[in-house]
CSV table of C-alpha atoms in Angstrom, one decimal:
chain,number,residue,atom,x,y,z
H,1,MET,CA,47.9,-134.7,-49.7
H,2,THR,CA,49.0,-138.2,-49.3
H,3,LYS,CA,49.1,-139.9,-46.0
H,4,LYS,CA,52.3,-139.7,-44.1
H,5,SER,CA,54.3,-138.5,-47.1
H,6,THR,CA,53.5,-134.9,-46.2
H,7,LEU,CA,54.8,-135.3,-42.8
H,8,VAL,CA,58.3,-136.5,-43.3
H,9,LEU,CA,60.7,-135.5,-46.1
H,10,GLN,CA,61.6,-138.8,-47.8
H,11,LYS,CA,65.3,-139.8,-47.4
H,12,ARG,CA,65.1,-141.9,-50.6
H,13,PRO,CA,65.8,-139.6,-53.6
H,14,GLN,CA,62.7,-139.0,-55.6
H,15,ILE,CA,62.3,-137.1,-58.9
H,16,ALA,CA,59.9,-134.3,-58.6
H,17,PRO,CA,57.2,-134.4,-61.3
H,18,TYR,CA,58.2,-131.0,-62.7
H,19,TRP,CA,61.5,-132.4,-63.7
H,20,TYR,CA,59.8,-134.5,-66.3
H,21,VAL,CA,58.2,-131.4,-67.8
H,22,ILE,CA,61.5,-129.5,-67.7
H,23,ILE,CA,63.3,-132.3,-69.5
H,24,PHE,CA,60.5,-132.7,-72.1
H,25,LEU,CA,60.5,-129.0,-72.9
H,26,LEU,CA,64.3,-129.0,-73.2
H,27,LEU,CA,64.1,-131.8,-75.7
H,28,VAL,CA,61.3,-130.0,-77.6
H,29,THR,CA,63.2,-126.8,-77.8
H,30,GLY,CA,66.3,-128.6,-78.8
H,31,ALA,CA,64.5,-130.5,-81.6
H,32,ILE,CA,62.9,-127.2,-82.8
H,33,TYR,CA,66.3,-125.5,-83.1
H,34,ILE,CA,68.0,-128.5,-84.8
H,35,TYR,CA,65.1,-128.5,-87.3
H,36,HIS,CA,65.7,-124.7,-87.8
H,37,LEU,CA,69.5,-125.2,-88.3
H,38,VAL,CA,68.9,-127.9,-90.9
H,39,THR,CA,66.1,-126.2,-92.9
H,40,GLY,CA,66.5,-122.5,-92.1
H,41,ASN,CA,62.8,-122.3,-91.5
H,42,THR,CA,61.2,-120.6,-88.5
H,43,PRO,CA,57.6,-121.5,-87.5
H,44,SER,CA,54.9,-118.8,-87.8
H,45,ARG,CA,54.7,-116.3,-85.0
H,46,VAL,CA,51.0,-117.1,-84.8
H,47,ALA,CA,50.1,-120.3,-82.8
H,48,ILE,CA,46.3,-120.0,-83.0
H,49,HIS,CA,44.0,-117.8,-85.1
H,50,ILE,CA,40.5,-117.3,-83.8
H,51,GLU,CA,38.5,-116.5,-86.9
H,52,ALA,CA,35.3,-115.5,-85.2
H,53,LEU,CA,37.2,-112.7,-83.4
H,54,ASP,CA,39.8,-112.2,-86.1
H,55,PHE,CA,42.3,-112.5,-83.3
H,56,ASP,CA,45.8,-114.2,-83.2
H,57,ILE,CA,47.4,-115.9,-80.2
H,58,PHE,CA,51.2,-115.8,-80.6
H,59,TRP,CA,53.8,-118.3,-79.6
H,60,TYR,CA,55.6,-115.5,-77.8
H,61,GLY,CA,52.8,-115.3,-75.2
H,62,ILE,CA,52.4,-119.1,-74.9
H,63,TRP,CA,56.1,-119.6,-74.1
H,64,ILE,CA,56.2,-116.8,-71.6
H,65,VAL,CA,53.0,-117.9,-69.8
H,66,GLY,CA,54.2,-121.5,-69.9
H,67,GLY,CA,57.6,-120.5,-68.4
H,68,ILE,CA,55.9,-118.6,-65.7
H,69,ALA,CA,53.6,-121.5,-64.8
H,70,LEU,CA,56.4,-124.0,-64.8
H,71,GLY,CA,58.6,-121.7,-62.6
H,72,SER,CA,55.7,-121.2,-60.2
H,73,TRP,CA,55.1,-124.9,-59.9
H,74,VAL,CA,58.8,-125.4,-58.9
H,75,VAL,CA,58.6,-122.5,-56.3
H,76,ALA,CA,55.3,-123.9,-54.9
H,77,SER,CA,57.0,-127.3,-54.4
H,78,LEU,CA,60.1,-125.8,-52.8
H,79,ALA,CA,57.9,-123.8,-50.5
H,80,LYS,CA,55.9,-126.9,-49.5
H,81,GLU,CA,59.2,-128.7,-48.7
H,82,ARG,CA,60.2,-125.8,-46.4
H,83,GLY,CA,56.8,-125.9,-44.7
H,84,ILE,CA,57.1,-129.6,-44.1
H,85,LYS,CA,60.6,-129.2,-42.7
H,86,LEU,CA,59.5,-126.5,-40.3
H,87,PHE,CA,56.5,-128.5,-39.4
H,88,ASN,CA,58.6,-131.5,-38.5
H,89,LYS,CA,60.9,-129.3,-36.5
H,90,SER,CA,58.0,-127.7,-34.6
H,91,VAL,CA,55.8,-130.7,-33.9
H,92,PRO,CA,57.4,-133.8,-32.1
H,93,PHE,CA,57.3,-137.1,-33.9
H,94,LYS,CA,55.1,-138.7,-31.2
H,95,VAL,CA,52.5,-136.0,-31.5
H,96,ARG,CA,52.5,-136.2,-35.3
H,97,GLN,CA,51.9,-140.0,-35.1
H,98,ARG,CA,49.1,-139.7,-32.6
H,99,PRO,CA,45.9,-141.2,-34.0
H,100,LEU,CA,43.3,-138.7,-35.1
H,101,THR,CA,40.7,-140.9,-33.4
H,102,SER,CA,42.1,-139.8,-30.1
H,103,LEU,CA,40.4,-136.4,-30.6
H,104,GLU,CA,36.9,-136.1,-29.5
H,105,LEU,CA,35.5,-135.0,-32.8
H,106,PRO,CA,31.9,-135.2,-34.0
H,107,GLN,CA,31.2,-138.3,-36.2
H,108,GLU,CA,30.5,-136.2,-39.3
H,109,ILE,CA,33.8,-134.3,-39.1
H,110,GLY,CA,35.6,-137.6,-38.4
H,111,GLN,CA,34.1,-139.1,-41.5
H,112,THR,CA,35.2,-136.1,-43.6
H,113,PHE,CA,38.8,-136.5,-42.3
H,114,LYS,CA,38.7,-140.2,-43.1
H,115,GLU,CA,37.7,-139.3,-46.7
H,116,GLN,CA,40.7,-136.9,-46.8
H,117,ASN,CA,43.0,-139.8,-45.7
H,118,TYR,CA,43.8,-138.0,-42.4
H,119,GLU,CA,44.7,-140.8,-40.0
H,120,THR,CA,47.1,-139.1,-37.6
H,121,LEU,CA,47.3,-135.7,-35.9
H,122,GLY,CA,50.2,-134.8,-38.1
H,123,ASP,CA,48.0,-135.5,-41.2
H,124,LEU,CA,45.7,-132.8,-40.0
H,125,LEU,CA,48.0,-130.3,-38.4
H,126,LEU,CA,50.2,-129.7,-41.5
H,127,PRO,CA,47.4,-128.6,-43.9
H,128,TRP,CA,45.6,-126.9,-41.0
H,129,GLY,CA,48.7,-124.8,-40.5
H,130,PHE,CA,49.0,-123.9,-44.2
H,131,ASP,CA,45.4,-122.9,-44.4
H,132,ARG,CA,42.6,-124.4,-42.3
H,133,ARG,CA,40.1,-123.7,-45.1
H,134,GLY,CA,41.9,-126.4,-47.1
H,135,VAL,CA,41.0,-129.3,-44.8
H,136,GLY,CA,37.6,-129.8,-46.4
H,137,LEU,CA,35.4,-128.5,-43.6
H,138,LYS,CA,32.6,-125.9,-43.4
H,139,LYS,CA,33.2,-122.7,-41.4
H,140,ASP,CA,31.3,-123.9,-38.4
H,141,ASP,CA,33.0,-127.3,-38.4
H,142,ILE,CA,36.4,-125.5,-38.6
H,143,ALA,CA,35.5,-123.7,-35.4
H,144,VAL,CA,34.6,-127.0,-33.7
H,145,VAL,CA,37.9,-128.6,-34.7
H,146,GLU,CA,39.8,-125.5,-33.5
H,147,ASP,CA,38.2,-125.8,-30.0
H,148,VAL,CA,39.0,-129.5,-29.8
H,149,LEU,CA,42.6,-129.0,-30.8
H,150,LYS,CA,43.1,-126.2,-28.3
H,151,SER,CA,41.6,-128.3,-25.5
H,152,SER,CA,43.6,-131.5,-26.4
H,153,GLN,CA,46.6,-132.6,-24.4
H,154,ASN,CA,50.1,-132.0,-25.7
H,155,ILE,CA,48.9,-129.7,-28.5
H,156,LYS,CA,50.5,-126.2,-28.3
H,157,PRO,CA,48.4,-123.2,-29.1
H,158,GLU,CA,50.9,-122.1,-31.7
H,159,TRP,CA,50.2,-125.2,-33.7
H,160,VAL,CA,46.6,-124.2,-34.0
H,161,GLU,CA,46.7,-120.4,-34.4
H,162,ASP,CA,49.2,-118.3,-36.4
H,163,VAL,CA,51.1,-121.5,-37.1
H,164,PRO,CA,54.9,-121.2,-37.8
H,165,TRP,CA,54.8,-123.2,-41.1
H,166,ARG,CA,51.9,-121.1,-42.3
H,167,ILE,CA,54.4,-118.8,-44.0
H,168,TRP,CA,55.4,-121.5,-46.5
H,169,ASN,CA,51.9,-122.3,-47.7
H,170,PRO,CA,52.4,-123.2,-51.4
H,171,ASP,CA,49.1,-121.6,-52.2
H,172,ASN,CA,50.9,-118.2,-51.7
H,173,VAL,CA,52.6,-118.8,-55.0
H,174,TRP,CA,49.4,-118.9,-57.0
H,175,ASN,CA,47.9,-116.0,-55.0
H,176,GLY,CA,50.9,-113.9,-55.1
H,177,ILE,CA,51.8,-114.5,-58.8
H,178,VAL,CA,48.8,-112.3,-59.8
H,179,TRP,CA,50.3,-109.3,-58.0
H,180,CYS,CA,53.8,-109.9,-59.3
H,181,LEU,CA,52.6,-110.3,-62.9
H,182,ILE,CA,50.4,-107.2,-62.9
H,183,PHE,CA,53.2,-105.0,-61.5
H,184,GLY,CA,55.8,-106.9,-63.4
H,185,VAL,CA,54.2,-106.2,-66.8
H,186,ILE,CA,53.6,-102.6,-65.9
H,187,GLY,CA,57.3,-102.2,-64.9
H,188,ALA,CA,58.5,-104.1,-67.9
H,189,ARG,CA,56.5,-101.9,-70.2
H,190,LEU,CA,57.6,-98.7,-68.5
H,191,TYR,CA,61.3,-99.7,-68.8
H,192,HIS,CA,60.9,-100.3,-72.5
H,193,VAL,CA,58.9,-97.1,-73.1
H,194,LEU,CA,61.7,-95.1,-71.4
H,195,THR,CA,64.4,-97.1,-73.3
H,196,PRO,CA,62.9,-98.2,-76.6
H,197,SER,CA,65.2,-100.4,-78.7
H,198,PRO,CA,66.4,-99.1,-82.1
H,199,SER,CA,64.3,-101.7,-84.0
H,200,MET,CA,61.1,-100.0,-82.8
H,201,ALA,CA,61.8,-97.4,-85.4
H,202,ALA,CA,60.1,-99.8,-87.8
H,203,VAL,CA,56.8,-99.0,-86.1
H,204,GLY,CA,57.5,-95.2,-85.7
H,205,ILE,CA,59.1,-95.3,-82.2
H,206,ASN,CA,62.4,-93.5,-82.1
H,207,SER,CA,62.2,-92.1,-78.6
H,208,PRO,CA,60.0,-92.3,-75.4
H,209,LEU,CA,58.1,-89.2,-76.6
H,210,ASP,CA,56.9,-91.1,-79.7
H,211,TYR,CA,54.9,-93.4,-77.4
H,212,PHE,CA,53.0,-90.5,-76.0
H,213,ARG,CA,52.4,-89.1,-79.4
H,214,ASN,CA,50.8,-92.4,-80.4
H,215,PRO,CA,49.2,-93.7,-77.1
H,216,TYR,CA,48.0,-96.9,-78.7
H,217,GLN,CA,51.6,-98.0,-79.0
H,218,LEU,CA,51.8,-97.9,-75.2
H,219,ILE,CA,49.5,-100.9,-74.9
H,220,ASN,CA,50.5,-102.6,-78.2
H,221,PHE,CA,52.5,-105.6,-76.9
H,222,ARG,CA,52.4,-107.4,-80.2
H,223,ASN,CA,55.5,-105.6,-81.4
H,224,GLY,CA,57.4,-106.6,-78.3
H,225,GLY,CA,58.6,-104.1,-75.8
H,226,LEU,CA,59.1,-105.6,-72.3
H,227,GLY,CA,62.3,-104.8,-70.4
H,228,ILE,CA,63.5,-107.5,-67.9
H,229,TYR,CA,64.8,-105.0,-65.4
H,230,GLY,CA,61.5,-103.2,-65.3
H,231,ALA,CA,59.8,-106.5,-64.9
H,232,LEU,CA,62.0,-107.4,-61.9
H,233,ALA,CA,61.4,-104.0,-60.3
H,234,GLY,CA,57.6,-104.3,-60.8
H,235,GLY,CA,57.5,-107.9,-59.7
H,236,ALA,CA,59.4,-107.0,-56.5
H,237,LEU,CA,56.8,-104.3,-55.8
H,238,GLY,CA,54.0,-106.8,-56.4
H,239,LEU,CA,55.7,-109.3,-54.1
H,240,PHE,CA,56.2,-106.6,-51.4
H,241,ILE,CA,52.5,-105.7,-51.5
H,242,TYR,CA,51.3,-109.3,-51.4
H,243,THR,CA,53.7,-110.5,-48.6
H,244,ARG,CA,52.7,-107.5,-46.5
H,245,ARG,CA,49.0,-108.3,-46.9
H,246,ALA,CA,49.6,-112.1,-46.3
H,247,ARG,CA,52.0,-111.4,-43.3
H,248,ILE,CA,54.8,-113.6,-44.7
H,249,PRO,CA,58.5,-112.8,-45.2
H,250,MET,CA,59.2,-111.0,-48.5
H,251,MET,CA,62.9,-111.8,-48.8
H,252,GLY,CA,62.4,-115.4,-47.8
H,253,TRP,CA,59.9,-115.8,-50.6
H,254,ALA,CA,62.1,-113.8,-53.0
H,255,ASP,CA,64.8,-116.4,-52.4
H,256,LEU,CA,62.5,-119.1,-53.7
H,257,ALA,CA,60.9,-116.9,-56.4
H,258,VAL,CA,64.2,-116.3,-58.2
H,259,VAL,CA,64.6,-120.1,-58.7
H,260,GLY,CA,61.3,-120.1,-60.6
H,261,LEU,CA,62.1,-116.8,-62.3
H,262,ALA,CA,65.4,-118.2,-63.8
H,263,LEU,CA,63.5,-121.3,-65.0
H,264,GLY,CA,60.8,-119.1,-66.5
H,265,GLN,CA,63.4,-117.2,-68.4
H,266,VAL,CA,64.8,-120.4,-69.9
H,267,PHE,CA,61.6,-121.1,-71.8
H,268,GLY,CA,60.2,-117.6,-72.0
H,269,ARG,CA,63.1,-116.6,-74.2
H,270,TRP,CA,61.9,-119.0,-76.8
H,271,GLY,CA,59.1,-116.6,-77.5
H,272,ASN,CA,61.8,-114.3,-78.9
H,273,TYR,CA,62.8,-117.1,-81.3
H,274,PHE,CA,59.3,-117.4,-82.7
H,275,ASN,CA,59.1,-113.6,-83.0
H,276,GLN,CA,62.5,-113.6,-84.7
H,277,GLU,CA,63.9,-111.0,-82.3
H,278,LEU,CA,66.7,-110.8,-79.8
H,279,TYR,CA,69.4,-111.8,-82.2
H,280,GLY,CA,73.0,-110.6,-82.3
H,281,ASN,CA,75.7,-109.7,-84.7
H,282,PRO,CA,76.0,-111.5,-88.1
H,283,SER,CA,77.6,-114.9,-87.7
H,284,ASP,CA,78.6,-117.9,-89.8
H,285,LEU,CA,78.8,-120.2,-86.7
H,286,PRO,CA,77.1,-123.6,-87.1
H,287,TRP,CA,74.5,-122.6,-84.5
H,288,ALA,CA,73.7,-119.2,-86.0
H,289,VAL,CA,70.0,-118.4,-86.3
H,290,HIS,CA,68.3,-117.6,-89.6
H,291,ILE,CA,66.3,-114.4,-89.6
H,292,ASP,CA,63.7,-113.7,-92.3
H,293,SER,CA,64.2,-110.4,-94.2
H,294,ALA,CA,61.0,-108.9,-92.8
H,295,PHE,CA,62.5,-109.1,-89.2
H,296,ARG,CA,66.0,-107.9,-89.9
H,297,LEU,CA,67.3,-104.4,-88.9
H,298,PRO,CA,67.5,-102.2,-92.1
H,299,GLU,CA,71.3,-102.1,-92.0
H,300,PHE,CA,71.5,-105.9,-92.1
H,301,SER,CA,68.9,-106.5,-94.8
H,302,ASP,CA,71.4,-108.5,-96.9
H,303,VAL,CA,72.5,-110.7,-94.0
H,304,SER,CA,70.5,-113.8,-93.0
H,305,ARG,CA,72.3,-115.5,-90.2
H,306,PHE,CA,73.1,-114.0,-86.8
H,307,HIS,CA,74.2,-114.9,-83.3
H,308,PRO,CA,71.2,-116.5,-81.5
H,309,ALA,CA,71.2,-114.1,-78.5
H,310,PHE,CA,67.9,-115.5,-77.3
H,311,LEU,CA,69.5,-118.9,-77.1
H,312,TYR,CA,72.5,-117.7,-75.2
H,313,GLU,CA,70.3,-116.0,-72.6
H,314,SER,CA,68.1,-119.1,-72.4
H,315,LEU,CA,71.2,-121.3,-71.7
H,316,TRP,CA,72.6,-118.9,-69.2
H,317,SER,CA,69.3,-118.8,-67.4
H,318,LEU,CA,69.3,-122.6,-67.4
H,319,LEU,CA,72.7,-122.6,-65.7
H,320,THR,CA,71.4,-120.0,-63.2
H,321,PHE,CA,68.4,-122.2,-62.5
H,322,PHE,CA,70.6,-125.3,-61.9
H,323,VAL,CA,72.9,-123.4,-59.5
H,324,LEU,CA,70.1,-121.8,-57.5
H,325,TYR,CA,68.0,-124.9,-57.4
H,326,PHE,CA,71.0,-127.0,-56.1
H,327,LEU,CA,71.8,-124.4,-53.5
H,328,VAL,CA,68.2,-124.0,-52.3
H,329,LYS,CA,67.8,-127.8,-52.0
H,330,ARG,CA,71.1,-128.6,-50.4
H,331,TYR,CA,72.6,-125.6,-48.7
H,332,SER,CA,69.7,-123.2,-47.9
H,333,ASP,CA,70.6,-123.2,-44.2
H,334,ARG,CA,74.0,-121.8,-44.9
H,335,PHE,CA,72.8,-118.7,-46.7
H,336,LEU,CA,71.4,-115.6,-45.2
H,337,THR,CA,67.9,-114.5,-46.1
H,338,GLY,CA,68.1,-112.5,-49.4
H,339,GLU,CA,71.4,-114.0,-50.6
H,340,MET,CA,69.7,-116.2,-53.1
H,341,THR,CA,68.0,-113.2,-54.6
H,342,ALA,CA,71.3,-111.3,-54.7
H,343,LEU,CA,73.0,-114.3,-56.3
H,344,TYR,CA,70.3,-114.4,-59.0
H,345,LEU,CA,70.8,-110.7,-59.7
H,346,ILE,CA,74.5,-111.1,-60.0
H,347,PHE,CA,74.1,-114.1,-62.3
H,348,TYR,CA,71.7,-112.3,-64.5
H,349,ALA,CA,73.7,-109.1,-64.6
H,350,ILE,CA,76.8,-111.0,-65.6
H,351,GLY,CA,75.0,-112.9,-68.3
H,352,ARG,CA,73.3,-109.8,-69.6
H,353,THR,CA,76.5,-107.9,-69.8
H,354,LEU,CA,78.1,-110.7,-71.8
H,355,LEU,CA,75.0,-110.9,-74.0
H,356,GLU,CA,75.1,-107.2,-74.8
H,357,GLN,CA,78.5,-107.7,-76.5
H,358,VAL,CA,76.7,-109.5,-79.4
H,359,ARG,CA,73.3,-107.9,-79.3
H,360,LEU,CA,72.3,-105.5,-82.1
H,361,ASP,CA,69.0,-104.1,-80.8
H,362,SER,CA,70.2,-102.3,-77.7
H,363,ARG,CA,69.6,-98.7,-76.7
H,364,PRO,CA,72.9,-96.9,-75.9
H,365,VAL,CA,73.5,-94.6,-73.0
H,366,THR,CA,72.8,-91.1,-74.2
H,367,ILE,CA,73.5,-87.9,-72.2
H,368,GLY,CA,72.5,-84.8,-74.2
H,369,THR,CA,74.2,-85.0,-77.5
H,370,PHE,CA,76.7,-87.5,-76.3
H,371,GLU,CA,76.0,-91.1,-77.2
H,372,SER,CA,78.1,-93.8,-75.5
H,373,SER,CA,78.9,-97.2,-77.0
H,374,MET,CA,77.7,-98.8,-73.8
H,375,ALA,CA,74.1,-100.1,-73.8
H,376,ILE,CA,71.8,-98.9,-71.1
H,377,ALA,CA,71.2,-102.6,-70.1
H,378,THR,CA,75.0,-103.0,-69.6
H,379,LEU,CA,75.2,-100.0,-67.3
H,380,VAL,CA,72.2,-101.2,-65.3
H,381,SER,CA,73.6,-104.7,-65.1
H,382,ILE,CA,77.0,-103.5,-63.8
H,383,VAL,CA,75.4,-101.3,-61.2
H,384,ILE,CA,73.1,-104.1,-60.0
H,385,ALA,CA,75.9,-106.7,-59.8
H,386,ILE,CA,78.1,-104.3,-57.8
H,387,VAL,CA,75.3,-103.4,-55.4
H,388,ALA,CA,74.1,-107.0,-54.9
H,389,ALA,CA,77.7,-108.3,-54.3
H,390,SER,CA,78.5,-105.4,-52.0
H,391,LEU,CA,75.4,-106.1,-49.9
H,392,VAL,CA,76.2,-109.8,-49.6
H,393,ILE,CA,79.9,-109.0,-48.5
H,394,LEU,CA,78.8,-106.3,-46.1
H,395,ARG,CA,76.3,-108.5,-44.4
H,396,ARG,CA,78.8,-111.3,-44.1
H,397,VAL,CA,81.4,-109.0,-42.6
H,398,ARG,CA,79.0,-107.6,-40.1
H,399,ARG,CA,77.9,-111.1,-39.1
H,400,ARG,CA,81.5,-112.2,-38.5
H,401,LYS,CA,82.1,-109.2,-36.2
H,402,LYS,CA,79.1,-110.2,-34.1
């Protein structure tokens, strides 16, 4: 942490480092697609082949992991900003600017703090509140500093133990993402297994039962097969478990997480481009994507250009990210906890419903022998959008009555 800059949010506008990465990746993906439109060529699905293991690493996984990492970076930065804001609100300016030398600390500890560029009490209290283990001291020295802080004048006990800004420790992102990813992948796979897309017939999967007849296909992710709504449900379960264990507010973190989630989807969908999947109806539009014959649905074997459904969803996710990011940065105090999450669900549901109008590879709603023209994803999207919007309206109405 840099001296003083962690204590007060700068009034002068600054560009966060992750914006350079976002802009760079947008330019890269734009260049890749322009090249595709000009040449009709799509890069190989395989990014790296490890000969010793005879193992392939696919672009699909690289783009998804990269999207998750970038989204997590943004969420961690937003969480830190909230922590700093709460810290500034909790600890008076005069206390924050009090020299650290005013504390009666052992010389060795004082030297350690000097190396960490901690000059004021505020320089220490902020990281101490996030996680005291991060101030660069041994366990015994931490206990010494705690005793000194508790006995010091004008330092409240709540600034030393169970600190208010602890809940926005940015490290929670990197610790919690493990739980969210594990349950997210399980949920995404289960959703797909229960609602396999028609294109899975190419590998012998026509119904959920086929997965259980061939158990290997349950864990064979190379042929695709991850459902976003299952990922959201599983990720929410992972977030619930982690936040309960860490004693931090689940919905408060969910409101930040959806900002990173939308960004992750922007670039994660480019994995579908390299896999030559998630394309729509045949199209002659200038931006139509070329699909090699090996990856076309049988009934469209003589068609080469289709609606780039993956691109539509990527652009919609980019719009969603911009809206959520702007609202979180500028107007977060005007929203109730959980409303950002609801707004993301509404945005995604609307985008998915529109996307299903051009998608080919969607499983229809089937009841017995009756097969509807509506995709399962469309039905789920409509239900989610209605429920999310209803909850927001209901909470607002109740709040006004109070």
